[in-house]
Coordinates of C-alpha atoms and ligand atoms in Angstrom, one line a residue:
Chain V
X1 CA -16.2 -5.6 -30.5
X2 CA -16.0 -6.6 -26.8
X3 CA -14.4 -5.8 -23.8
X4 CA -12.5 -7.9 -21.5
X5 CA -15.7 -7.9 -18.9
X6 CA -18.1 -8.9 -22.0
X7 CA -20.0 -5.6 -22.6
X8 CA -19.6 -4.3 -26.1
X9 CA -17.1 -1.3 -26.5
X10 CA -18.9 2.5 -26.9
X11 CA -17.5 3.9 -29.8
X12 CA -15.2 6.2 -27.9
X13 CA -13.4 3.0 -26.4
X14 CA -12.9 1.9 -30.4
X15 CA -11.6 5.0 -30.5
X16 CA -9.2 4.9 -27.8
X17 CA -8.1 1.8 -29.4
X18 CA -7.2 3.0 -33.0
X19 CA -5.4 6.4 -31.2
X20 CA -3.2 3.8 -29.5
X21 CA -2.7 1.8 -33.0
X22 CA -2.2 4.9 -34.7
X23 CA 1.1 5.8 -32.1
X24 CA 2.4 2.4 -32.7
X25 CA 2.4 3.0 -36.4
X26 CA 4.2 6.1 -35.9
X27 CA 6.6 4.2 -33.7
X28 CA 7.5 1.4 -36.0
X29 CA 8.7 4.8 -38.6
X30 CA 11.9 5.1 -40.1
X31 CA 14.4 7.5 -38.8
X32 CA 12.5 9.1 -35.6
X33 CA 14.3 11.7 -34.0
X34 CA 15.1 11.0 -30.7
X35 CA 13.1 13.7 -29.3
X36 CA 10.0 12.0 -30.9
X37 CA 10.2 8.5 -30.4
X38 CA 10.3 9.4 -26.4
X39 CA 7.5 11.9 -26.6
X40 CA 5.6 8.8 -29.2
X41 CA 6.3 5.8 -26.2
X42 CA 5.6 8.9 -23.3
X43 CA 1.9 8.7 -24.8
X44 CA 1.7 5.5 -25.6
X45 CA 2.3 4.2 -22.2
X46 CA -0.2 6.9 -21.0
X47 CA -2.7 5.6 -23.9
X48 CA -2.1 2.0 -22.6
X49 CA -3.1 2.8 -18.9
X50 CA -6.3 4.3 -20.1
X51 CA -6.7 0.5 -22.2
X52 CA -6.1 -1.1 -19.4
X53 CA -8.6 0.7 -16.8
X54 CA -10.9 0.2 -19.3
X55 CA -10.4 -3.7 -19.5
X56 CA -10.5 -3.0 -23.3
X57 CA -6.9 -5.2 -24.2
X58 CA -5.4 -7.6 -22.1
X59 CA -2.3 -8.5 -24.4
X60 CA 1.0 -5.5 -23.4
X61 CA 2.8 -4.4 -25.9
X62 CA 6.0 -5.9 -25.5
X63 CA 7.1 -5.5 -28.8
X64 CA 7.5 -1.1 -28.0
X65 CA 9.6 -1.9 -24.8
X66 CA 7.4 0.2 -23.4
Chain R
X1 CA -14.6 16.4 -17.7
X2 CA -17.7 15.0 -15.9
X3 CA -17.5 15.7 -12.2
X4 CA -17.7 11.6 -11.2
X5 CA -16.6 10.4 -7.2
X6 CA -15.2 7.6 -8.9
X7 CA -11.4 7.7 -11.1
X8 CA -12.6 4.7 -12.9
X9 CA -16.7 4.9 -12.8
X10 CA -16.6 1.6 -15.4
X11 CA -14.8 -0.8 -13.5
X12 CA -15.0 1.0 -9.9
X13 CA -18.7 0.3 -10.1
X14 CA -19.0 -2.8 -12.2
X15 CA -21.3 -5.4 -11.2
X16 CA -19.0 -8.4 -9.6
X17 CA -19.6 -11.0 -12.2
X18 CA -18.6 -8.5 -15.3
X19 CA -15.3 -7.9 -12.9
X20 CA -14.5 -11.3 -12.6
X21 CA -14.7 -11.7 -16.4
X22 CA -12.5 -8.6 -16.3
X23 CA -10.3 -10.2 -14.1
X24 CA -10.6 -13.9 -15.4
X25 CA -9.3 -12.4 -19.3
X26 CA -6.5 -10.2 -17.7
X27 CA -4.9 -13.3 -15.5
X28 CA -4.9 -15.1 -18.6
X29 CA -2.9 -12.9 -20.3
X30 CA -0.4 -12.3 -17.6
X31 CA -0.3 -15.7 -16.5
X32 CA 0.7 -16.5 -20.0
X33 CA 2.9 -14.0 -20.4
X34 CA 4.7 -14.5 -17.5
X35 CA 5.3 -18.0 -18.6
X36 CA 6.6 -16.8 -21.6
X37 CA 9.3 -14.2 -20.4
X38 CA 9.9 -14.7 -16.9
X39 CA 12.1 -17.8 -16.0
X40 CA 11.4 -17.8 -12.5
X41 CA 7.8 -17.5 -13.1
X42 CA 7.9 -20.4 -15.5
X43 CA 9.8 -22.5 -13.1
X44 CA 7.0 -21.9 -10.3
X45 CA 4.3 -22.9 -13.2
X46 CA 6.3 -25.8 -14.8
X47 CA 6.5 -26.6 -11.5
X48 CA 3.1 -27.1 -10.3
X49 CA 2.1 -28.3 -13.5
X50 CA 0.0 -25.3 -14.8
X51 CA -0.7 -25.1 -18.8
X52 CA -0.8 -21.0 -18.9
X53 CA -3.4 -21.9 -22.0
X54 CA -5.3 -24.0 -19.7
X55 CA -6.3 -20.8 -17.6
X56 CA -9.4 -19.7 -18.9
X57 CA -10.7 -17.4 -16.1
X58 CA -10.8 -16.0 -12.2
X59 CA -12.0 -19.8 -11.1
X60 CA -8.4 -21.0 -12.1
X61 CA -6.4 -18.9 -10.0
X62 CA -6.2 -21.4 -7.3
X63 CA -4.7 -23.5 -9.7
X64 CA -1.4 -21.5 -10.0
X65 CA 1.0 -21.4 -7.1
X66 CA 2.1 -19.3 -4.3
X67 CA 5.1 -16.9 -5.1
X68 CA 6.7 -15.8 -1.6
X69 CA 9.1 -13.6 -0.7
X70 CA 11.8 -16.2 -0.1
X71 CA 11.4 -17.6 -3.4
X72 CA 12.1 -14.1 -4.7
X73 CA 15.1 -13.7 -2.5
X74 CA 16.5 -16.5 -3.3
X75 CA 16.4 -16.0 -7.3
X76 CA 18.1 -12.4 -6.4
X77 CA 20.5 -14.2 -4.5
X78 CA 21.3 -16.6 -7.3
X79 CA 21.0 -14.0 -10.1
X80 CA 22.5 -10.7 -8.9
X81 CA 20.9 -7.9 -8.7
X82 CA 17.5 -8.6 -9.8
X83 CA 16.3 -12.4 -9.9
X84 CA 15.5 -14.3 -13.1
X85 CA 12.1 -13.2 -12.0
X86 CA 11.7 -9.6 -15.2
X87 CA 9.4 -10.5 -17.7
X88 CA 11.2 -7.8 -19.7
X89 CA 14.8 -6.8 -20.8
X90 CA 16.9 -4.2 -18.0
X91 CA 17.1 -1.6 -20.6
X92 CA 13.5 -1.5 -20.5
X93 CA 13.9 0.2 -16.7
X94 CA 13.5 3.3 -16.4
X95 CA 14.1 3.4 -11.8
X96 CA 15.4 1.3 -9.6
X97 CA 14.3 0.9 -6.1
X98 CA 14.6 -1.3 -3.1
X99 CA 12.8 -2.2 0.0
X100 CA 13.5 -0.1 3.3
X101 CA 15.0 -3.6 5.2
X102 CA 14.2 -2.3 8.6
X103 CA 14.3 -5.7 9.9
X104 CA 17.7 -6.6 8.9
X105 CA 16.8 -8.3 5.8
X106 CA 18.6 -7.9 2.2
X107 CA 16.5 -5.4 0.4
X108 CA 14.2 -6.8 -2.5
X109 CA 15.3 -4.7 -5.3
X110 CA 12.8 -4.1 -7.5
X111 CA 13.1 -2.2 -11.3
X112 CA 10.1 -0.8 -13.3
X113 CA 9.3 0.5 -16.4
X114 CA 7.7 3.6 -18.4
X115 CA 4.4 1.8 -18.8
X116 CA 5.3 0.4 -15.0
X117 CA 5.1 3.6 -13.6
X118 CA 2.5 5.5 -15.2
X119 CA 0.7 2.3 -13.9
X120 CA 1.9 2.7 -11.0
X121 CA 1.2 6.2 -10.8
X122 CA -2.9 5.7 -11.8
X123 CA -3.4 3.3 -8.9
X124 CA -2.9 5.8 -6.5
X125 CA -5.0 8.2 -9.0
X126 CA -8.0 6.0 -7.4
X127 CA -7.1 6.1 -4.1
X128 CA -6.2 10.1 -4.6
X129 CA -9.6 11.2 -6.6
X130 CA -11.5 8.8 -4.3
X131 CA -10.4 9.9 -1.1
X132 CA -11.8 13.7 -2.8
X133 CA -8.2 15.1 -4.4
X134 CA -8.8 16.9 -6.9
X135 CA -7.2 19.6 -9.5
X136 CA -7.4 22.6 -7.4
X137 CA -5.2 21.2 -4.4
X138 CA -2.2 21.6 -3.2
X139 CA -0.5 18.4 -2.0
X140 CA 2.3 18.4 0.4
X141 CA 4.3 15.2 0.5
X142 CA 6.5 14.4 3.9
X143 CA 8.7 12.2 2.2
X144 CA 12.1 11.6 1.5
X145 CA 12.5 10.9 -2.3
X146 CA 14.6 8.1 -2.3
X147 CA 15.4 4.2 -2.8
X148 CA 12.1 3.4 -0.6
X149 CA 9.4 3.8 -3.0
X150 CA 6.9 5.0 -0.3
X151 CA 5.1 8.1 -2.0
X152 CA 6.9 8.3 -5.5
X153 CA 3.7 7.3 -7.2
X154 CA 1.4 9.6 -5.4
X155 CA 3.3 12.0 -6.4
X156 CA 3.1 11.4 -10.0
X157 CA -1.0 10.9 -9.4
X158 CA -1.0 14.5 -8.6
X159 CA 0.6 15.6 -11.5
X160 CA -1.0 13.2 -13.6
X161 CA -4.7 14.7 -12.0
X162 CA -3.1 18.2 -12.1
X163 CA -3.2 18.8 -8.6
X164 CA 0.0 21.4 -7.4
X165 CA 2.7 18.8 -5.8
X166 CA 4.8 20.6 -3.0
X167 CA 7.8 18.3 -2.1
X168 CA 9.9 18.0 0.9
X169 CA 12.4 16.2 0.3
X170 CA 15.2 15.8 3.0
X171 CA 13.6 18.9 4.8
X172 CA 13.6 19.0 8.8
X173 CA 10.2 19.1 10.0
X174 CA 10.1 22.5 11.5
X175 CA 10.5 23.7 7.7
X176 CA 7.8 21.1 6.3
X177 CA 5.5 22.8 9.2
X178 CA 6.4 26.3 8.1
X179 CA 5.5 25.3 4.2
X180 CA 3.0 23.2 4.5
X181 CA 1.2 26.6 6.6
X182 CA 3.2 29.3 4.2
X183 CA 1.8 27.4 0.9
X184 CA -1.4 26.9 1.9
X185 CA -1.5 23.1 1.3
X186 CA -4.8 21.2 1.6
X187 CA -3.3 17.7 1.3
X188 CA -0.6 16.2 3.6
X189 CA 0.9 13.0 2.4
X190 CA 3.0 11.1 5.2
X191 CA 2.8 7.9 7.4
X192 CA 0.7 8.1 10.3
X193 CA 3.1 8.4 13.1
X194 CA 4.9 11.4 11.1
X195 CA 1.6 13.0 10.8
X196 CA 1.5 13.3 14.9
X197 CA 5.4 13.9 15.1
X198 CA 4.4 17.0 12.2
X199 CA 1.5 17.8 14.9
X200 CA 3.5 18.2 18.0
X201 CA 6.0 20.2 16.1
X202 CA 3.4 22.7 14.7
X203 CA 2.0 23.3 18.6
X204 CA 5.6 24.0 19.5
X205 CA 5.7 26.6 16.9
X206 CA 2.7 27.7 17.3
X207 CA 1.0 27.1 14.1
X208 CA -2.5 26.3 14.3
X209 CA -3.2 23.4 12.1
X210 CA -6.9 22.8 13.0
X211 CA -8.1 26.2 11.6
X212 CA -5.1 25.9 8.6
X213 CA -5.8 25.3 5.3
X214 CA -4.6 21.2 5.7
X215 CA -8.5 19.8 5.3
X216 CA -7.2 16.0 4.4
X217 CA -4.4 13.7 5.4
X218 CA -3.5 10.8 2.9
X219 CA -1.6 8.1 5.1
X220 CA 0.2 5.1 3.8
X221 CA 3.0 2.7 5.2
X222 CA 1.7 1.4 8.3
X223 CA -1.2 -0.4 10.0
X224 CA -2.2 2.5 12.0
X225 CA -3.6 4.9 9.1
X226 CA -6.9 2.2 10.0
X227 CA -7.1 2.2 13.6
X228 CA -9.6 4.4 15.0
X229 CA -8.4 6.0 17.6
X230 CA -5.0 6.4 16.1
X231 CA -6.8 8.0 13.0
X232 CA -9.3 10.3 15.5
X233 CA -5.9 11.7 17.2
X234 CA -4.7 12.5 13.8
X235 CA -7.9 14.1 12.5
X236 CA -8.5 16.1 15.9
X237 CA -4.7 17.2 15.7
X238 CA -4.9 18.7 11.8
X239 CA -8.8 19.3 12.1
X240 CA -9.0 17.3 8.8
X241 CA -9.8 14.2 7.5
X242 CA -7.6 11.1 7.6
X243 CA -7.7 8.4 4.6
X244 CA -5.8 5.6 4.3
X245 CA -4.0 4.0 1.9
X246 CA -1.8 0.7 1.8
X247 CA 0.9 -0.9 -0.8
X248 CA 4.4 -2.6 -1.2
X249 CA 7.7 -2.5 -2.9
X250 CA 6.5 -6.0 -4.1
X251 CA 3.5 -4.3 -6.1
X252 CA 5.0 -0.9 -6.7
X253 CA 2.0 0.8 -5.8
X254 CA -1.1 1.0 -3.6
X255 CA -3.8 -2.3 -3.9
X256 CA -6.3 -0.5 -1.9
X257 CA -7.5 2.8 -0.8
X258 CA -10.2 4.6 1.9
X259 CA -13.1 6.5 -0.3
X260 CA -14.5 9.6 0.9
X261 CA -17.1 8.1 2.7
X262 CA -14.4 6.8 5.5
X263 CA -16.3 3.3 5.4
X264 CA -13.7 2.4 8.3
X265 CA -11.8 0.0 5.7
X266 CA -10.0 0.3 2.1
X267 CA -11.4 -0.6 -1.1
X268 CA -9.3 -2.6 -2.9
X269 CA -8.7 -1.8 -6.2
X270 CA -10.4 -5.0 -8.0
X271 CA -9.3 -4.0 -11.6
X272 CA -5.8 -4.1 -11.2
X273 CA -5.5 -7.2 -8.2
X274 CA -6.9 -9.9 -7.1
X275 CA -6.7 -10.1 -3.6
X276 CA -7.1 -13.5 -1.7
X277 CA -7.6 -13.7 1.9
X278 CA -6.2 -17.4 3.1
X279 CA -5.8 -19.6 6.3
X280 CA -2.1 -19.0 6.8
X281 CA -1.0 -22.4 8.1
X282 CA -3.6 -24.4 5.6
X283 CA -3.5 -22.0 2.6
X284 CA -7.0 -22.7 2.4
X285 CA -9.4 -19.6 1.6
X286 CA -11.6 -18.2 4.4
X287 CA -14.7 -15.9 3.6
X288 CA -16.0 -12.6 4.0
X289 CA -15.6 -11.5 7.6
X290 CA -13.1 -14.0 8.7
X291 CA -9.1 -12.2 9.3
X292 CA -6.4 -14.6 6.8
X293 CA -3.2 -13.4 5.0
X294 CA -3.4 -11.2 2.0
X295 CA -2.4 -12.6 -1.4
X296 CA -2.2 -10.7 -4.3
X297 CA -2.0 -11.5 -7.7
X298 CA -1.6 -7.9 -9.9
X299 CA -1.9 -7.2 -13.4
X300 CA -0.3 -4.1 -14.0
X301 CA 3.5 -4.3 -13.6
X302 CA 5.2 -5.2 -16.6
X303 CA 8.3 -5.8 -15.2
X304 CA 7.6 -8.0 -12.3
X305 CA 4.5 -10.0 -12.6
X306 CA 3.1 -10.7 -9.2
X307 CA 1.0 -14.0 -9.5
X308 CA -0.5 -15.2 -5.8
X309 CA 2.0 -13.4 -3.6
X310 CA 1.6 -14.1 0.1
X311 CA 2.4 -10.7 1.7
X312 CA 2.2 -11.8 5.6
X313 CA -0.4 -9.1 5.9
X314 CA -3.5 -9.6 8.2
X315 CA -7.1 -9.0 6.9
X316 CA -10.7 -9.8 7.1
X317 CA -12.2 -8.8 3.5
X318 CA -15.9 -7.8 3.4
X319 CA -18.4 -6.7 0.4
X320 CA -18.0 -3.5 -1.1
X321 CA -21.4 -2.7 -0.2
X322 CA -20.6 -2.1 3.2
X323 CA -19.6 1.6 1.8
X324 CA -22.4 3.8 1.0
X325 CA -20.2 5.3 -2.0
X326 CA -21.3 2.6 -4.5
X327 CA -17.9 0.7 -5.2
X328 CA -18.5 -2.9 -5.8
X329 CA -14.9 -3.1 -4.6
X330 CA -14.4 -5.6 -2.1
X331 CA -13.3 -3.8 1.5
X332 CA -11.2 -4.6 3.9
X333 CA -12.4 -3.5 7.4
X334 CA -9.8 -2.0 9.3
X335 CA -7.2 -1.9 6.5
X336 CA -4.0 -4.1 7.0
X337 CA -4.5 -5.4 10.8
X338 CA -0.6 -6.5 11.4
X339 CA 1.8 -9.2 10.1
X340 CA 1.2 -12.8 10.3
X341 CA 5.1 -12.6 12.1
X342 CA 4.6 -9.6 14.1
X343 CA 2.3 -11.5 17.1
X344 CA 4.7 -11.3 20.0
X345 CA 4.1 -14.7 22.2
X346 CA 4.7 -13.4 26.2
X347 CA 4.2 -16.1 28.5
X348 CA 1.9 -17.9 26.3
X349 CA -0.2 -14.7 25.7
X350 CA -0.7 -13.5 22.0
X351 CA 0.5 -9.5 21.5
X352 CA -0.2 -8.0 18.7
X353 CA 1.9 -4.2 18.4
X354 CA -0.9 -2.6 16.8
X355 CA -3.7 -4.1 19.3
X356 CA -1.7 -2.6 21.3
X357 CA -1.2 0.8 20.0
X358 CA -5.3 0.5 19.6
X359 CA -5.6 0.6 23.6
X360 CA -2.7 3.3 24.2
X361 CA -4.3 5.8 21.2
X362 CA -7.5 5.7 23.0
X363 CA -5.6 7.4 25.5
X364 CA -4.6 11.1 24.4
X365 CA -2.3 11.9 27.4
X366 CA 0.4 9.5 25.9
X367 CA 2.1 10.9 22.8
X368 CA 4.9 8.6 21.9
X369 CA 5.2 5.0 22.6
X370 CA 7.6 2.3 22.6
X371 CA 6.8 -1.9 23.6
X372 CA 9.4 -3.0 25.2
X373 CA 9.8 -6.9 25.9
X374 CA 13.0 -8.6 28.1
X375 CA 13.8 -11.0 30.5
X376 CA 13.8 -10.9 33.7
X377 CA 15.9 -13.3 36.0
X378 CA 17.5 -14.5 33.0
X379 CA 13.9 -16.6 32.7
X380 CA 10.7 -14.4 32.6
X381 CA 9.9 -12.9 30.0
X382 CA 8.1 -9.4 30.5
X383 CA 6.2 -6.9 28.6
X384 CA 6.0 -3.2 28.7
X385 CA 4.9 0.3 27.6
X386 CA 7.2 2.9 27.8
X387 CA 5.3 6.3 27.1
X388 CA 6.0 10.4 26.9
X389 CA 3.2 12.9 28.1
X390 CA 1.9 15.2 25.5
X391 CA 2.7 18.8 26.3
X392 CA -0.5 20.2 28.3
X393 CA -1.7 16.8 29.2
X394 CA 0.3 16.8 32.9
X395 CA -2.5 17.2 35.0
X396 CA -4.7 14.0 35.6
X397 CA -1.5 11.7 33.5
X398 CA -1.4 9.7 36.2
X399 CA -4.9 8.3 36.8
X400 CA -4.9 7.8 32.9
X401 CA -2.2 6.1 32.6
X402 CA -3.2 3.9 35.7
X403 CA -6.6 3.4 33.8
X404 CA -4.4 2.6 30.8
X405 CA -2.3 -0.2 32.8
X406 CA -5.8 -1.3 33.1
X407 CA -6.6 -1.6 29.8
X408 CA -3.9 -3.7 28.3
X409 CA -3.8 -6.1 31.0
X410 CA -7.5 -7.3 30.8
X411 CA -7.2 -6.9 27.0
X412 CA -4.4 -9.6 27.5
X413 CA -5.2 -12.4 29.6
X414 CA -4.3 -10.4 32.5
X415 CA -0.6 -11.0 31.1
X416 CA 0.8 -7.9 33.3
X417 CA 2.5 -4.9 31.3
X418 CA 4.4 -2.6 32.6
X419 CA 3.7 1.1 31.9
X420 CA 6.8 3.2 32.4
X421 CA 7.0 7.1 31.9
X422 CA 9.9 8.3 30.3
X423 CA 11.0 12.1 29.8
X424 CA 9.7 13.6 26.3
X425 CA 12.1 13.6 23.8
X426 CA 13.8 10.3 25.1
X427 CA 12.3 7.7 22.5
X428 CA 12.7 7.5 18.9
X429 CA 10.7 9.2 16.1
X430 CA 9.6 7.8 12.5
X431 CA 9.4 8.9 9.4
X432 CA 9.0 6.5 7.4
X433 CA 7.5 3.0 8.7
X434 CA 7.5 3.2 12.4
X435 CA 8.8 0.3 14.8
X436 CA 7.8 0.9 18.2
X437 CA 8.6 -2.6 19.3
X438 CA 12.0 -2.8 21.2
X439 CA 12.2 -6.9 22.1
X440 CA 15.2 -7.4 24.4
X441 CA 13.9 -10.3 25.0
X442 CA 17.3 -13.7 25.4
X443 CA 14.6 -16.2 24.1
X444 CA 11.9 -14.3 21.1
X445 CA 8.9 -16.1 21.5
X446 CA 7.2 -15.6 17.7
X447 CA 5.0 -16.8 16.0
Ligands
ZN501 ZN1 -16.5 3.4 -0.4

């Protein structure tokens, strides 16, 4: 797997990567209480900065009107 | 935590083809993106013909158009409040803020999101942890907290690096003096003229901020954090170092920063913008060391996508490697150097305010300043500086300020300027961006 400059990802980028997957996941539940779904999108946003310093994903995720 | 100079060591000191790649694969996505959610964006594209899947890296930017800030008016105008110009939906927002329109101007009203501002919030993180913030200070902010979004995100760096904020809010200087000294801050946030103005106050009650605890001043929100003698006042008045910092309500945030290493320009911050340096009248790009307009295309805001804005700003861009502190980032000496639209034309002489303020810094007697153009005869236009004497400076004013006379006119053509003295106190003080050009003038010659 590749980052946006070319270089292949050290596992701890990967890793990055599936923490962020595994909050949208959480996200897309059923029946979050309030209190959660704003902490869940609080560190998602923060996750997705790290992503993005890290020219790991280009794409935003729209879709968690984040 | 590894104990790096650099916020970002990956990108910060990434070879500059890997960074173009970087940069090449992130304009694709927002390009595209843009495109796809922004109507005013898609007009610009539509426009000019650009197939967002047809940009494939850094080489095609030239392909897309300029955005100005007309354009952008103009869609606010026609769609009230915010333009056609949000790539996402309102709700999304989660502040609102506008422009300070100093110059008379409707404000640009701008609106950002959760992602937008921790976003906005880690650009300043560079500028911050470069500049040698860290954890363990205490960071005093001279700012108001309000619609101007000025220091909002430096102040959520700090958190976000777990340096100790201490606001000030709508407090009179006196009292920002008295807790800037009482809490032992060891960074001061604030423009560069309020920096001096927090000086002078602190002599007249008698703290001593060269032996305090202040031992680095962050500047942002005008040209002058970059001009050296300015800066050397500053430093000599806090006995601490000064770095700069430059951004805009179009961005958000700050696009470049000074390092520790005070290279005598700003690092721009490569991963986040591309920054263009252009031939004003021809649009045409102009290389390293040659002074052009700022454009900036950024990647970060999710609300607004910024793709080739023309800022008006004056630079001359030059290779990161100019700094010792091992950034590939591109620099720009001398930070912003003025506005394309702030050259003053006096009798077919070129003035440029902070050329100006240049030669009068270099002269320690004057402590405020004001340029004031009019006409004389109802024909001639004139130019002149009007000037207060720093307390303790009295003796020997005159011969400087003769020598100063001096100064500006054979910096100018020998366009004569007048150099007036004026008692202390009697011209105006800035907070937030200063304007210290008063034009009188019946006819404004402009650019
Ligand atoms: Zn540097």
């Amino acid at each position: 797997m590749k980052d946006l400059a070319g270089r292949e990802m050290t596992s701890t980028e990967k890793r990055l990567l599936k923490a962020f997957d595994g909050l949208e996941k959480l996200l897309a539940e059923p029946d979050l209480a309030p209190c959660v779904v704003a902490n869940l999108k609080e560190a998602a946003a923060a996750l997705q900065v790290a992503i993005l310093d890290l020219g790991l994903r280009a794409e935003r995720p729209d879709e968690l009107h984040l | 935590m590894s104990d790096s100079p650099y916020w970002n060591p990956k990108t910060e000191t990434m070879p500059r083809e890997d960074l173009r790649r970087l940069q090449g694969k992130k304009l694709r996505a927002m390009v595209a993106r843009a495109h796809a959610k922004s109507p005013f964006h898609r007009r610009l594209l539509d426009g000019a013909g650009v197939k967002p899947e047809r940009i494939r890296g850094l080489d095609d930017l030239k392909r897309l158009p300029f955005t100005t800030r007309e354009a952008w008016m103009e869609c606010q105008g026609q769609v009230p409040m915010f333009g056609d110009m949000l790539a996402q939906p309102v709700d999304d927002a989660v502040r609102y803020h506008m422009t300070s329109g100093t110059t008379g101007r409707r404000p640009l009203r701008v609106l950002d999101s959760r992602l937008d501002w921790k976003w906005i919030a880690e650009c300043w993180c560079y500028g911050f942890h470069g500049f040698g913030v860290r954890p363990h200070d205490r960071v005093f902010f001279a700012f108001s907290y309000a619609t101007f979004i000025g220091f909002w995100g430096a102040h959520y760096a700090c958190e976000k690096m777990g340096a100790m904020v201490l606001p000030s809010g709508n407090m009179t200087t006196p009292n920002r003096v008295r807790v800037i000294e009482e809490m032992g801050a060891t960074v001061v946030c604030a423009t560069p003229t309020y920096a001096l103005r927090m000086a002078q106050e602190a002599r007249e009650l008698g703290v001593d901020l060269v032996n305090g605890s202040v031992q680095r001043l962050i500047v942002s929100g005008e040209p002058a954090g970059s001009i050296p003698a300015t800066k050397k006042m500053i430093e000599a008045q806090w006995g601490a170092k000064v770095g700069d910092t430059a951004g805009m309500t179009e961005l958000g945030t700050i696009m470049m920063f000074e390092c520790a290493h005070q290279p005598g320009g700003a690092h721009v911050i490569e991963d986040h913008f591309v920054e263009e340096v252009i031939d004003p009248a021809t649009g045409k790009e102009v290389g390293y060391g040659e002074q052009g307009e700022r454009v900036v295309t950024s990647f970060g805001r999710g609300m607004i996508p910024v793709i080739r804005y023309r800022t008006r700003d004056l630079v001359v861009k030059v290779p990161g490697s100019r700094c010792r502190c091992g950034r590939t980032f591109d620099l720009y000496e001398g930070g912003i150097l003025g506005r394309v639209d702030d050259m003053l034309l006096v009798r077919g002489t070129n003035v440029y305010p902070r050329a100006v303020e240049a030669i009068v810094r270099e002269y320690p007697v004057v402590d405020e300043f004001q340029i004031r153009l009019w006409t004389e005869e109802g024909i001639r236009d004139e130019i002149g500086v009007r000037y207060e004497v720093r307390s303790g400076h009295e003796a020997g004013a005159e011969q400087a300020v003769a020598a100063l006379q001096k100064d500006l006119v054979r910096n100018h053509e020998g366009l004569n300027f007048h150099v007036e003295r004026v008692p202390t106190g009697t011209l105006p003080r800035f907070e937030l961006k200063a304007n210290r050009v008063k034009d009188d003038r019946i006819v404004k010659g402009g650019a």
